[in-house]
Amino acid sequence: MELVDTAALVDASAQGQADRDIRLIRLAFRDLEEVNGIGKKSASALREMGIDNVYDLISFYPRTYRDRSKSTTIDELVEGHETTIFARVTSVELQRLRNRRTLVKVELADESGTIRCSFFNQPWRAKQLQPDCEVFVAGKPVRYKSWLTLSNPIVDIIGKPGSRRTGRVVAIYPQSDKAGISTWDIETWIREILRRTGEVSDPMPTTMLKRNKLVDRNFAIKNIHIPESMDSCYLAKRRLIFDEMLRLQLCLMERKDFLEKNVLGIAHAPEASNPSSGRLVDKLIETLSFDLTNAQLRAINEIRADMARPIPMHRLVQGDVGSGKTLVALCSMLVAAEGGHQGALLVPTEILAEQHFSAIRNLVGELSMPDSQTLTGERPYRIELLTSSTKLSERNKILDHLKIGRIDCVVGTHSLLSEDVKFSSLGLVIVDEQHRFGVDQRDVLRSRRGDDLVPDLLVMTATPIPRTVAMTVFGDLDTTIIDELPPGRIPIETIWLRDDESAAWERVREQVELGFQAYVVCPLVGESSSIAARAAREEHYRLCNGPLKDISVGLVHGQMAAREKEASMQAYRKGVYSVLVSTTVIEVGVDVPNANVIVIEDAWRFGIAQLHQLRGRVGRGGEKSWCFLLGDPGSTKGSTLDQLDELDESSKAAMRLKAMCDTNDGFALAEQDLLIRGEGSVTGSFQSGKSALKLGSVIRDRQIVEQARTAAQLMISQGWRRDKDSELGAEIDYLIEEAQAGFLTKG
Ligand code: ADP
Ligand code: MG
């Protein structure tokens, strides 16, 4: 049966297309076994690899390419120089050595000569490298007696015995040894699909392709698999990445556009109808002992303007650690309260909830709200805390008061998401430290009003994220950036002590003597908080009896009861403790301005964002501060083929620590972080299942993300709407899978 079905042809002609192009996405309705050469067994192996239909297979892209014209011939090999050769296996021999060690000796030949490779302790190579296989082999030749040999080289098998690959550039697919599918199997099937599919249509308008200097779809799909040259392969890739990014951006912007046009929000205290509008914020600002930074003022004004519109606010506030986001959050709460609406502040941890709660309560102070129900015409601003350790009776009271509007603002953890939390008029939801919450969760609270109005939403990230990530992961939000720290902050000096940690403890002792305080953060040990707690207790004991003898040292860890934790934090805040030993519970948000030294043990175990957050605990008081990173990541080397292009864990760790020493700028660090770490964690939601981003990377392909965003903006402004019958619409429906669609289109 031919893959070109008649329905596709009818469609094509109905759209006035004279040619016989078919829509690529139609292959999603084609069974794998319809492809010549794919039997039951291969089909089920492919399914195991997440490839369910012919479309999935044709969009299973090569992992890398090898250019035969760039490979060296065997007679050109030079001792000690890393090179790639293309050759044929001529003989294979497996030797068993002492101590159950093995050696596989392989001889390779090309037209210029022969060379020997040895593989230690990889007995499976004897099966993998059959005589007559065609392979690319990369490594550094070493001289052994008078021979050049390659020891444990990287190998890509590209042709099985008997087959001869043609073409200059060879695509190498991710192989699955377990499923028994090799790169040449995949290439063979894909050639077959391409042959039978013929020309495919292009859903993107020619003007857009021209404007963005993109090749057409047909060229792209052929050249990603069977490149004419490295250049054409590059062009193909660029085009297909653009498609991926455009589909995502269209989804995000369509959602944004839909909300703006169809969902009613609350017009908070519009200036005209409420002469007292903004009074509360101004009153608060007057009571502060410091001036707001320009960036804070700008953020507050943007938020106010958003909130005054009858369209639900949907805004992301990004600011570096210590830039004063809490105050911005509070001002937004006051704008809501002024119009008689409630606010909810959702934070990821209990400690942080308590911290925010007391910070806001302090900031609010004696601030009073206009209230015609009272004799004085005023009443205090009312704020409550709701977490999983709130006592049941207290919790019930809070729930009652929320329901009848006796509470203006509730700060809480996941407990706020519970079904029984109802509001009299929820007007603003603020989600702090967003990356810890699922995107669905940020929408839960928004549906907690009794009517059709949707409360405003403000998302605040704990640490900055790169622009293109924000565009993609938060692409449906407007963005405010707080790019200024309060004045008088002296940059924190960060020092990495690989082995001798005494300098850190000396500094702690010196600063404590001067009346300052310090944090000691214990390493991340395993997943279990009980192990972490034990480590913290032991470290506390060691420090009290050793390096920090005679200093008052407190302890806080995740296994303590909430009350105990709070008591420890309180004692530290009050200066009863000069040093606080803790697990990462202090990671986010804790604010003790008198602390100016932080010592992070086994710092290499932490990610950059976490380190930056931790470091942000000091340098808040206008005094010189220090951050000590302790520990040596050691060296472990990856050895498998797929790790070739990746750094091993210890060099990544070293790069992280070095980056931390080099800069205090959270935005710069965020970029570094993603370069080192890859971006899976940030864009994880796009990479599950039928990944929307198979080729594209929001970090590496920054420029394409920007282009796609502009293109999507233009399309939406020109009235583009997803139509499931259009090719682009069908692609979005299929490729932006359920889970993603859920998050992308939820109102
Ligand atoms: P983050 O953005 O990390 O959440 P916070 O809101 O916790 O930062 O603020 C950090 C510290 O800076 C707090 O102690 C806060 O009171 C203080 N702060 C906030 N804004 C200013 C300002 N404009 N001038 C001086 N200090 C400020
Ligand atoms: Mg904060």
PDB file of N, CA and C in Angstrom, residues 347-432:
ATOM      1  N   VAL A 347       3.983  30.036  48.183  1.00  0.00           N
ATOM      2  CA  VAL A 347       5.442  29.834  48.218  1.00  0.00           C
ATOM      3  C   VAL A 347       5.753  28.358  48.437  1.00  0.00           C
ATOM      4  N   PRO A 348       6.957  27.926  48.056  1.00  0.00           N
ATOM      5  CA  PRO A 348       7.220  26.487  48.021  1.00  0.00           C
ATOM      6  C   PRO A 348       7.534  25.823  49.361  1.00  0.00           C
ATOM      7  N   THR A 349       8.082  26.559  50.317  1.00  0.00           N
ATOM      8  CA  THR A 349       8.443  25.878  51.562  1.00  0.00           C
ATOM      9  C   THR A 349       7.855  26.592  52.765  1.00  0.00           C
ATOM     10  N   GLU A 350       7.784  25.836  53.856  1.00  0.00           N
ATOM     11  CA  GLU A 350       7.208  26.381  55.055  1.00  0.00           C
ATOM     12  C   GLU A 350       8.048  27.526  55.624  1.00  0.00           C
ATOM     13  N   ILE A 351       9.359  27.304  55.633  1.00  0.00           N
ATOM     14  CA  ILE A 351      10.252  28.344  56.162  1.00  0.00           C
ATOM     15  C   ILE A 351      10.057  29.642  55.394  1.00  0.00           C
ATOM     16  N   LEU A 352       9.945  29.496  54.095  1.00  0.00           N
ATOM     17  CA  LEU A 352       9.787  30.681  53.264  1.00  0.00           C
ATOM     18  C   LEU A 352       8.431  31.331  53.493  1.00  0.00           C
ATOM     19  N   ALA A 353       7.427  30.516  53.690  1.00  0.00           N
ATOM     20  CA  ALA A 353       6.092  31.062  53.968  1.00  0.00           C
ATOM     21  C   ALA A 353       6.142  31.891  55.241  1.00  0.00           C
ATOM     22  N   GLU A 354       6.785  31.320  56.266  1.00  0.00           N
ATOM     23  CA  GLU A 354       6.889  32.044  57.527  1.00  0.00           C
ATOM     24  C   GLU A 354       7.675  33.341  57.340  1.00  0.00           C
ATOM     25  N   GLN A 355       8.764  33.208  56.589  1.00  0.00           N
ATOM     26  CA  GLN A 355       9.621  34.352  56.319  1.00  0.00           C
ATOM     27  C   GLN A 355       8.848  35.485  55.626  1.00  0.00           C
ATOM     28  N   HIS A 356       8.141  35.118  54.568  1.00  0.00           N
ATOM     29  CA  HIS A 356       7.367  36.110  53.828  1.00  0.00           C
ATOM     30  C   HIS A 356       6.299  36.723  54.707  1.00  0.00           C
ATOM     31  N   PHE A 357       5.658  35.831  55.450  1.00  0.00           N
ATOM     32  CA  PHE A 357       4.583  36.279  56.326  1.00  0.00           C
ATOM     33  C   PHE A 357       5.107  37.326  57.301  1.00  0.00           C
ATOM     34  N   SER A 358       6.231  37.019  57.979  1.00  0.00           N
ATOM     35  CA  SER A 358       6.686  37.998  58.962  1.00  0.00           C
ATOM     36  C   SER A 358       7.278  39.220  58.283  1.00  0.00           C
ATOM     37  N   ALA A 359       7.936  39.023  57.117  1.00  0.00           N
ATOM     38  CA  ALA A 359       8.484  40.190  56.401  1.00  0.00           C
ATOM     39  C   ALA A 359       7.350  41.130  56.000  1.00  0.00           C
ATOM     40  N   ILE A 360       6.289  40.557  55.455  1.00  0.00           N
ATOM     41  CA  ILE A 360       5.185  41.400  55.003  1.00  0.00           C
ATOM     42  C   ILE A 360       4.489  42.058  56.189  1.00  0.00           C
ATOM     43  N   ARG A 361       4.325  41.274  57.264  1.00  0.00           N
ATOM     44  CA  ARG A 361       3.677  41.856  58.428  1.00  0.00           C
ATOM     45  C   ARG A 361       4.485  43.043  58.970  1.00  0.00           C
ATOM     46  N   ASN A 362       5.807  42.885  58.971  1.00  0.00           N
ATOM     47  CA  ASN A 362       6.648  43.996  59.420  1.00  0.00           C
ATOM     48  C   ASN A 362       6.537  45.194  58.496  1.00  0.00           C
ATOM     49  N   LEU A 363       6.560  44.928  57.207  1.00  0.00           N
ATOM     50  CA  LEU A 363       6.481  46.025  56.242  1.00  0.00           C
ATOM     51  C   LEU A 363       5.148  46.750  56.362  1.00  0.00           C
ATOM     52  N   VAL A 364       4.096  45.969  56.525  1.00  0.00           N
ATOM     53  CA  VAL A 364       2.767  46.555  56.611  1.00  0.00           C
ATOM     54  C   VAL A 364       2.623  47.400  57.869  1.00  0.00           C
ATOM     55  N   GLY A 365       3.226  46.902  58.950  1.00  0.00           N
ATOM     56  CA  GLY A 365       3.206  47.649  60.210  1.00  0.00           C
ATOM     57  C   GLY A 365       1.800  48.049  60.622  1.00  0.00           C
ATOM     58  N   GLU A 366       1.624  49.352  60.850  1.00  0.00           N
ATOM     59  CA  GLU A 366       0.337  49.861  61.356  1.00  0.00           C
ATOM     60  C   GLU A 366      -0.581  50.305  60.225  1.00  0.00           C
ATOM     61  N   LEU A 367      -0.182  50.017  59.007  1.00  0.00           N
ATOM     62  CA  LEU A 367      -0.947  50.493  57.855  1.00  0.00           C
ATOM     63  C   LEU A 367      -2.432  50.164  58.005  1.00  0.00           C
ATOM     64  N   SER A 368      -3.263  51.167  57.808  1.00  0.00           N
ATOM     65  CA  SER A 368      -4.691  50.882  57.935  1.00  0.00           C
ATOM     66  C   SER A 368      -5.401  51.068  56.601  1.00  0.00           C
ATOM     67  N   MET A 369      -6.519  50.356  56.506  1.00  0.00           N
ATOM     68  CA  MET A 369      -7.286  50.356  55.272  1.00  0.00           C
ATOM     69  C   MET A 369      -8.576  51.130  55.494  1.00  0.00           C
ATOM     70  N   PRO A 370      -9.056  51.801  54.477  1.00  0.00           N
ATOM     71  CA  PRO A 370     -10.361  52.452  54.622  1.00  0.00           C
ATOM     72  C   PRO A 370     -11.438  51.379  54.797  1.00  0.00           C
ATOM     73  N   ASP A 371     -12.354  51.594  55.731  1.00  0.00           N
ATOM     74  CA  ASP A 371     -13.431  50.627  55.935  1.00  0.00           C
ATOM     75  C   ASP A 371     -14.643  51.359  56.483  1.00  0.00           C
ATOM     76  N   SER A 372     -15.673  51.454  55.683  1.00  0.00           N
ATOM     77  CA  SER A 372     -16.855  52.230  56.080  1.00  0.00           C
ATOM     78  C   SER A 372     -17.648  51.522  57.171  1.00  0.00           C
ATOM     79  N   GLN A 373     -17.378  50.235  57.385  1.00  0.00           N
ATOM     80  CA  GLN A 373     -18.115  49.464  58.394  1.00  0.00           C
ATOM     81  C   GLN A 373     -17.691  49.813  59.820  1.00  0.00           C
ATOM     82  N   THR A 374     -16.507  50.359  59.973  1.00  0.00           N
ATOM     83  CA  THR A 374     -16.038  50.617  61.332  1.00  0.00           C
ATOM     84  C   THR A 374     -16.299  52.072  61.729  1.00  0.00           C
ATOM     85  N   LEU A 375     -16.277  52.315  63.010  1.00  0.00           N
ATOM     86  CA  LEU A 375     -16.546  53.660  63.503  1.00  0.00           C
ATOM     87  C   LEU A 375     -15.502  54.661  63.035  1.00  0.00           C
ATOM     88  N   THR A 376     -14.249  54.221  63.054  1.00  0.00           N
ATOM     89  CA  THR A 376     -13.178  55.129  62.662  1.00  0.00           C
ATOM     90  C   THR A 376     -13.068  55.243  61.149  1.00  0.00           C
ATOM     91  N   GLY A 377     -13.780  54.375  60.443  1.00  0.00           N
ATOM     92  CA  GLY A 377     -13.666  54.370  58.988  1.00  0.00           C
ATOM     93  C   GLY A 377     -12.391  53.720  58.521  1.00  0.00           C
ATOM     94  N   GLU A 378     -11.714  53.068  59.435  1.00  0.00           N
ATOM     95  CA  GLU A 378     -10.458  52.416  59.079  1.00  0.00           C
ATOM     96  C   GLU A 378     -10.334  51.097  59.813  1.00  0.00           C
ATOM     97  N   ARG A 379      -9.474  50.232  59.293  1.00  0.00           N
ATOM     98  CA  ARG A 379      -9.144  49.002  60.010  1.00  0.00           C
ATOM     99  C   ARG A 379      -7.762  48.558  59.562  1.00  0.00           C
ATOM    100  N   PRO A 380      -7.091  47.722  60.368  1.00  0.00           N
ATOM    101  CA  PRO A 380      -5.753  47.300  59.947  1.00  0.00           C
ATOM    102  C   PRO A 380      -5.792  46.339  58.761  1.00  0.00           C
ATOM    103  N   TYR A 381      -4.690  46.285  58.028  1.00  0.00           N
ATOM    104  CA  TYR A 381      -4.542  45.325  56.937  1.00  0.00           C
ATOM    105  C   TYR A 381      -4.348  43.961  57.582  1.00  0.00           C
ATOM    106  N   ARG A 382      -5.119  42.971  57.132  1.00  0.00           N
ATOM    107  CA  ARG A 382      -5.091  41.669  57.810  1.00  0.00           C
ATOM    108  C   ARG A 382      -4.428  40.586  56.965  1.00  0.00           C
ATOM    109  N   ILE A 383      -3.420  39.996  57.553  1.00  0.00           N
ATOM    110  CA  ILE A 383      -2.679  38.978  56.813  1.00  0.00           C
ATOM    111  C   ILE A 383      -2.545  37.718  57.662  1.00  0.00           C
ATOM    112  N   GLU A 384      -2.688  36.558  57.045  1.00  0.00           N
ATOM    113  CA  GLU A 384      -2.607  35.292  57.772  1.00  0.00           C
ATOM    114  C   GLU A 384      -1.665  34.317  57.076  1.00  0.00           C
ATOM    115  N   LEU A 385      -1.242  33.331  57.858  1.00  0.00           N
ATOM    116  CA  LEU A 385      -0.320  32.318  57.350  1.00  0.00           C
ATOM    117  C   LEU A 385      -1.002  30.951  57.379  1.00  0.00           C
ATOM    118  N   LEU A 386      -0.932  30.234  56.285  1.00  0.00           N
ATOM    119  CA  LEU A 386      -1.559  28.909  56.233  1.00  0.00           C
ATOM    120  C   LEU A 386      -0.591  27.884  55.648  1.00  0.00           C
ATOM    121  N   THR A 387      -0.170  26.964  56.512  1.00  0.00           N
ATOM    122  CA  THR A 387       0.731  25.917  56.014  1.00  0.00           C
ATOM    123  C   THR A 387       0.232  24.578  56.555  1.00  0.00           C
ATOM    124  N   SER A 388       0.972  23.522  56.227  1.00  0.00           N
ATOM    125  CA  SER A 388       0.503  22.215  56.693  1.00  0.00           C
ATOM    126  C   SER A 388       0.673  22.068  58.196  1.00  0.00           C
ATOM    127  N   SER A 389       1.459  22.953  58.811  1.00  0.00           N
ATOM    128  CA  SER A 389       1.553  22.813  60.269  1.00  0.00           C
ATOM    129  C   SER A 389       0.654  23.796  61.021  1.00  0.00           C
ATOM    130  N   THR A 390      -0.205  24.484  60.301  1.00  0.00           N
ATOM    131  CA  THR A 390      -1.186  25.325  60.978  1.00  0.00           C
ATOM    132  C   THR A 390      -2.148  24.406  61.739  1.00  0.00           C
ATOM    133  N   LYS A 391      -2.397  24.711  63.006  1.00  0.00           N
ATOM    134  CA  LYS A 391      -3.289  23.858  63.807  1.00  0.00           C
ATOM    135  C   LYS A 391      -4.684  23.843  63.210  1.00  0.00           C
ATOM    136  N   LEU A 392      -5.368  22.727  63.385  1.00  0.00           N
ATOM    137  CA  LEU A 392      -6.665  22.548  62.740  1.00  0.00           C
ATOM    138  C   LEU A 392      -7.664  23.646  63.102  1.00  0.00           C
ATOM    139  N   SER A 393      -7.721  23.983  64.404  1.00  0.00           N
ATOM    140  CA  SER A 393      -8.692  25.004  64.823  1.00  0.00           C
ATOM    141  C   SER A 393      -8.356  26.343  64.168  1.00  0.00           C
ATOM    142  N   GLU A 394      -7.053  26.641  64.145  1.00  0.00           N
ATOM    143  CA  GLU A 394      -6.569  27.876  63.531  1.00  0.00           C
ATOM    144  C   GLU A 394      -6.903  27.875  62.040  1.00  0.00           C
ATOM    145  N   ARG A 395      -6.653  26.727  61.430  1.00  0.00           N
ATOM    146  CA  ARG A 395      -6.902  26.579  60.000  1.00  0.00           C
ATOM    147  C   ARG A 395      -8.386  26.827  59.686  1.00  0.00           C
ATOM    148  N   ASN A 396      -9.258  26.224  60.487  1.00  0.00           N
ATOM    149  CA  ASN A 396     -10.687  26.414  60.256  1.00  0.00           C
ATOM    150  C   ASN A 396     -11.091  27.877  60.361  1.00  0.00           C
ATOM    151  N   LYS A 397     -10.479  28.537  61.345  1.00  0.00           N
ATOM    152  CA  LYS A 397     -10.798  29.952  61.526  1.00  0.00           C
ATOM    153  C   LYS A 397     -10.345  30.754  60.291  1.00  0.00           C
ATOM    154  N   ILE A 398      -9.125  30.437  59.822  1.00  0.00           N
ATOM    155  CA  ILE A 398      -8.605  31.157  58.654  1.00  0.00           C
ATOM    156  C   ILE A 398      -9.499  30.915  57.441  1.00  0.00           C
ATOM    157  N   LEU A 399      -9.902  29.661  57.255  1.00  0.00           N
ATOM    158  CA  LEU A 399     -10.757  29.350  56.107  1.00  0.00           C
ATOM    159  C   LEU A 399     -12.080  30.126  56.176  1.00  0.00           C
ATOM    160  N   ASP A 400     -12.658  30.165  57.389  1.00  0.00           N
ATOM    161  CA  ASP A 400     -13.896  30.937  57.559  1.00  0.00           C
ATOM    162  C   ASP A 400     -13.687  32.393  57.197  1.00  0.00           C
ATOM    163  N   HIS A 401     -12.619  32.941  57.738  1.00  0.00           N
ATOM    164  CA  HIS A 401     -12.368  34.367  57.516  1.00  0.00           C
ATOM    165  C   HIS A 401     -12.034  34.686  56.069  1.00  0.00           C
ATOM    166  N   LEU A 402     -11.393  33.751  55.409  1.00  0.00           N
ATOM    167  CA  LEU A 402     -11.119  33.970  53.989  1.00  0.00           C
ATOM    168  C   LEU A 402     -12.435  34.019  53.227  1.00  0.00           C
ATOM    169  N   LYS A 403     -13.346  33.134  53.636  1.00  0.00           N
ATOM    170  CA  LYS A 403     -14.608  33.004  52.913  1.00  0.00           C
ATOM    171  C   LYS A 403     -15.480  34.240  53.089  1.00  0.00           C
ATOM    172  N   ILE A 404     -15.397  34.861  54.262  1.00  0.00           N
ATOM    173  CA  ILE A 404     -16.246  36.035  54.460  1.00  0.00           C
ATOM    174  C   ILE A 404     -15.475  37.344  54.262  1.00  0.00           C
ATOM    175  N   GLY A 405     -14.240  37.237  53.819  1.00  0.00           N
ATOM    176  CA  GLY A 405     -13.522  38.455  53.477  1.00  0.00           C
ATOM    177  C   GLY A 405     -12.922  39.195  54.664  1.00  0.00           C
ATOM    178  N   ARG A 406     -12.668  38.478  55.747  1.00  0.00           N
ATOM    179  CA  ARG A 406     -12.059  39.132  56.906  1.00  0.00           C
ATOM    180  C   ARG A 406     -10.541  39.100  56.826  1.00  0.00           C
ATOM    181  N   ILE A 407     -10.025  38.476  55.794  1.00  0.00           N
ATOM    182  CA  ILE A 407      -8.568  38.416  55.623  1.00  0.00           C
ATOM    183  C   ILE A 407      -8.247  39.090  54.303  1.00  0.00           C
ATOM    184  N   ASP A 408      -7.230  39.936  54.302  1.00  0.00           N
ATOM    185  CA  ASP A 408      -6.853  40.629  53.065  1.00  0.00           C
ATOM    186  C   ASP A 408      -5.845  39.830  52.266  1.00  0.00           C
ATOM    187  N   CYS A 409      -4.972  39.142  52.990  1.00  0.00           N
ATOM    188  CA  CYS A 409      -3.886  38.464  52.288  1.00  0.00           C
ATOM    189  C   CYS A 409      -3.529  37.189  53.034  1.00  0.00           C
ATOM    190  N   VAL A 410      -3.424  36.094  52.315  1.00  0.00           N
ATOM    191  CA  VAL A 410      -3.005  34.852  52.944  1.00  0.00           C
ATOM    192  C   VAL A 410      -1.709  34.382  52.300  1.00  0.00           C
ATOM    193  N   VAL A 411      -0.754  34.048  53.154  1.00  0.00           N
ATOM    194  CA  VAL A 411       0.522  33.533  52.671  1.00  0.00           C
ATOM    195  C   VAL A 411       0.532  32.046  52.976  1.00  0.00           C
ATOM    196  N   GLY A 412       0.945  31.218  52.042  1.00  0.00           N
ATOM    197  CA  GLY A 412       0.920  29.801  52.359  1.00  0.00           C
ATOM    198  C   GLY A 412       1.672  28.935  51.385  1.00  0.00           C
ATOM    199  N   THR A 413       1.753  27.668  51.768  1.00  0.00           N
ATOM    200  CA  THR A 413       2.406  26.671  50.931  1.00  0.00           C
ATOM    201  C   THR A 413       1.335  25.932  50.128  1.00  0.00           C
ATOM    202  N   HIS A 414       1.672  24.729  49.719  1.00  0.00           N
ATOM    203  CA  HIS A 414       0.720  23.903  48.970  1.00  0.00           C
ATOM    204  C   HIS A 414      -0.652  23.792  49.650  1.00  0.00           C
ATOM    205  N   SER A 415      -0.656  23.998  50.977  1.00  0.00           N
ATOM    206  CA  SER A 415      -1.922  23.923  51.709  1.00  0.00           C
ATOM    207  C   SER A 415      -2.978  24.844  51.113  1.00  0.00           C
ATOM    208  N   LEU A 416      -2.528  25.930  50.494  1.00  0.00           N
ATOM    209  CA  LEU A 416      -3.472  26.882  49.911  1.00  0.00           C
ATOM    210  C   LEU A 416      -4.231  26.276  48.738  1.00  0.00           C
ATOM    211  N   LEU A 417      -3.650  25.226  48.168  1.00  0.00           N
ATOM    212  CA  LEU A 417      -4.250  24.663  46.960  1.00  0.00           C
ATOM    213  C   LEU A 417      -5.382  23.691  47.281  1.00  0.00           C
ATOM    214  N   SER A 418      -5.511  23.401  48.574  1.00  0.00           N
ATOM    215  CA  SER A 418      -6.519  22.414  48.956  1.00  0.00           C
ATOM    216  C   SER A 418      -7.928  22.910  48.608  1.00  0.00           C
ATOM    217  N   GLU A 419      -8.757  21.957  48.202  1.00  0.00           N
ATOM    218  CA  GLU A 419     -10.122  22.249  47.718  1.00  0.00           C
ATOM    219  C   GLU A 419     -10.941  23.158  48.637  1.00  0.00           C
ATOM    220  N   ASP A 420     -10.766  22.964  49.958  1.00  0.00           N
ATOM    221  CA  ASP A 420     -11.645  23.672  50.883  1.00  0.00           C
ATOM    222  C   ASP A 420     -11.237  25.115  51.145  1.00  0.00           C
ATOM    223  N   VAL A 421     -10.169  25.566  50.499  1.00  0.00           N
ATOM    224  CA  VAL A 421      -9.780  26.967  50.673  1.00  0.00           C
ATOM    225  C   VAL A 421     -10.593  27.826  49.702  1.00  0.00           C
ATOM    226  N   LYS A 422     -11.535  28.598  50.252  1.00  0.00           N
ATOM    227  CA  LYS A 422     -12.404  29.436  49.410  1.00  0.00           C
ATOM    228  C   LYS A 422     -12.220  30.899  49.810  1.00  0.00           C
ATOM    229  N   PHE A 423     -12.446  31.750  48.851  1.00  0.00           N
ATOM    230  CA  PHE A 423     -12.241  33.179  49.113  1.00  0.00           C
ATOM    231  C   PHE A 423     -13.542  33.943  48.908  1.00  0.00           C
ATOM    232  N   SER A 424     -13.657  35.084  49.569  1.00  0.00           N
ATOM    233  CA  SER A 424     -14.843  35.893  49.283  1.00  0.00           C
ATOM    234  C   SER A 424     -14.631  36.629  47.971  1.00  0.00           C
ATOM    235  N   SER A 425     -13.418  37.115  47.754  1.00  0.00           N
ATOM    236  CA  SER A 425     -13.136  37.735  46.467  1.00  0.00           C
ATOM    237  C   SER A 425     -11.633  37.737  46.199  1.00  0.00           C
ATOM    238  N   LEU A 426     -11.167  36.637  45.668  1.00  0.00           N
ATOM    239  CA  LEU A 426      -9.735  36.534  45.384  1.00  0.00           C
ATOM    240  C   LEU A 426      -9.412  37.407  44.182  1.00  0.00           C
ATOM    241  N   GLY A 427      -8.532  38.370  44.388  1.00  0.00           N
ATOM    242  CA  GLY A 427      -8.245  39.298  43.308  1.00  0.00           C
ATOM    243  C   GLY A 427      -6.860  39.165  42.722  1.00  0.00           C
ATOM    244  N   LEU A 428      -5.934  38.580  43.494  1.00  0.00           N
ATOM    245  CA  LEU A 428      -4.561  38.502  43.025  1.00  0.00           C
ATOM    246  C   LEU A 428      -3.884  37.252  43.580  1.00  0.00           C
ATOM    247  N   VAL A 429      -3.292  36.502  42.685  1.00  0.00           N
ATOM    248  CA  VAL A 429      -2.517  35.344  43.105  1.00  0.00           C
ATOM    249  C   VAL A 429      -1.058  35.634  42.788  1.00  0.00           C
ATOM    250  N   ILE A 430      -0.197  35.491  43.780  1.00  0.00           N
ATOM    251  CA  ILE A 430       1.227  35.657  43.523  1.00  0.00           C
ATOM    252  C   ILE A 430       1.904  34.319  43.795  1.00  0.00           C
ATOM    253  N   VAL A 431       2.640  33.844  42.840  1.00  0.00           N
ATOM    254  CA  VAL A 431       3.363  32.600  43.025  1.00  0.00           C
ATOM    255  C   VAL A 431       4.835  32.947  43.097  1.00  0.00           C
ATOM    256  N   ASP A 432       5.454  32.654  44.240  1.00  0.00           N
ATOM    257  CA  ASP A 432       6.866  32.990  44.385  1.00  0.00           C
ATOM    258  C   ASP A 432       7.692  31.756  44.113  1.00  0.00           C
TER     259      ASP A 432
END
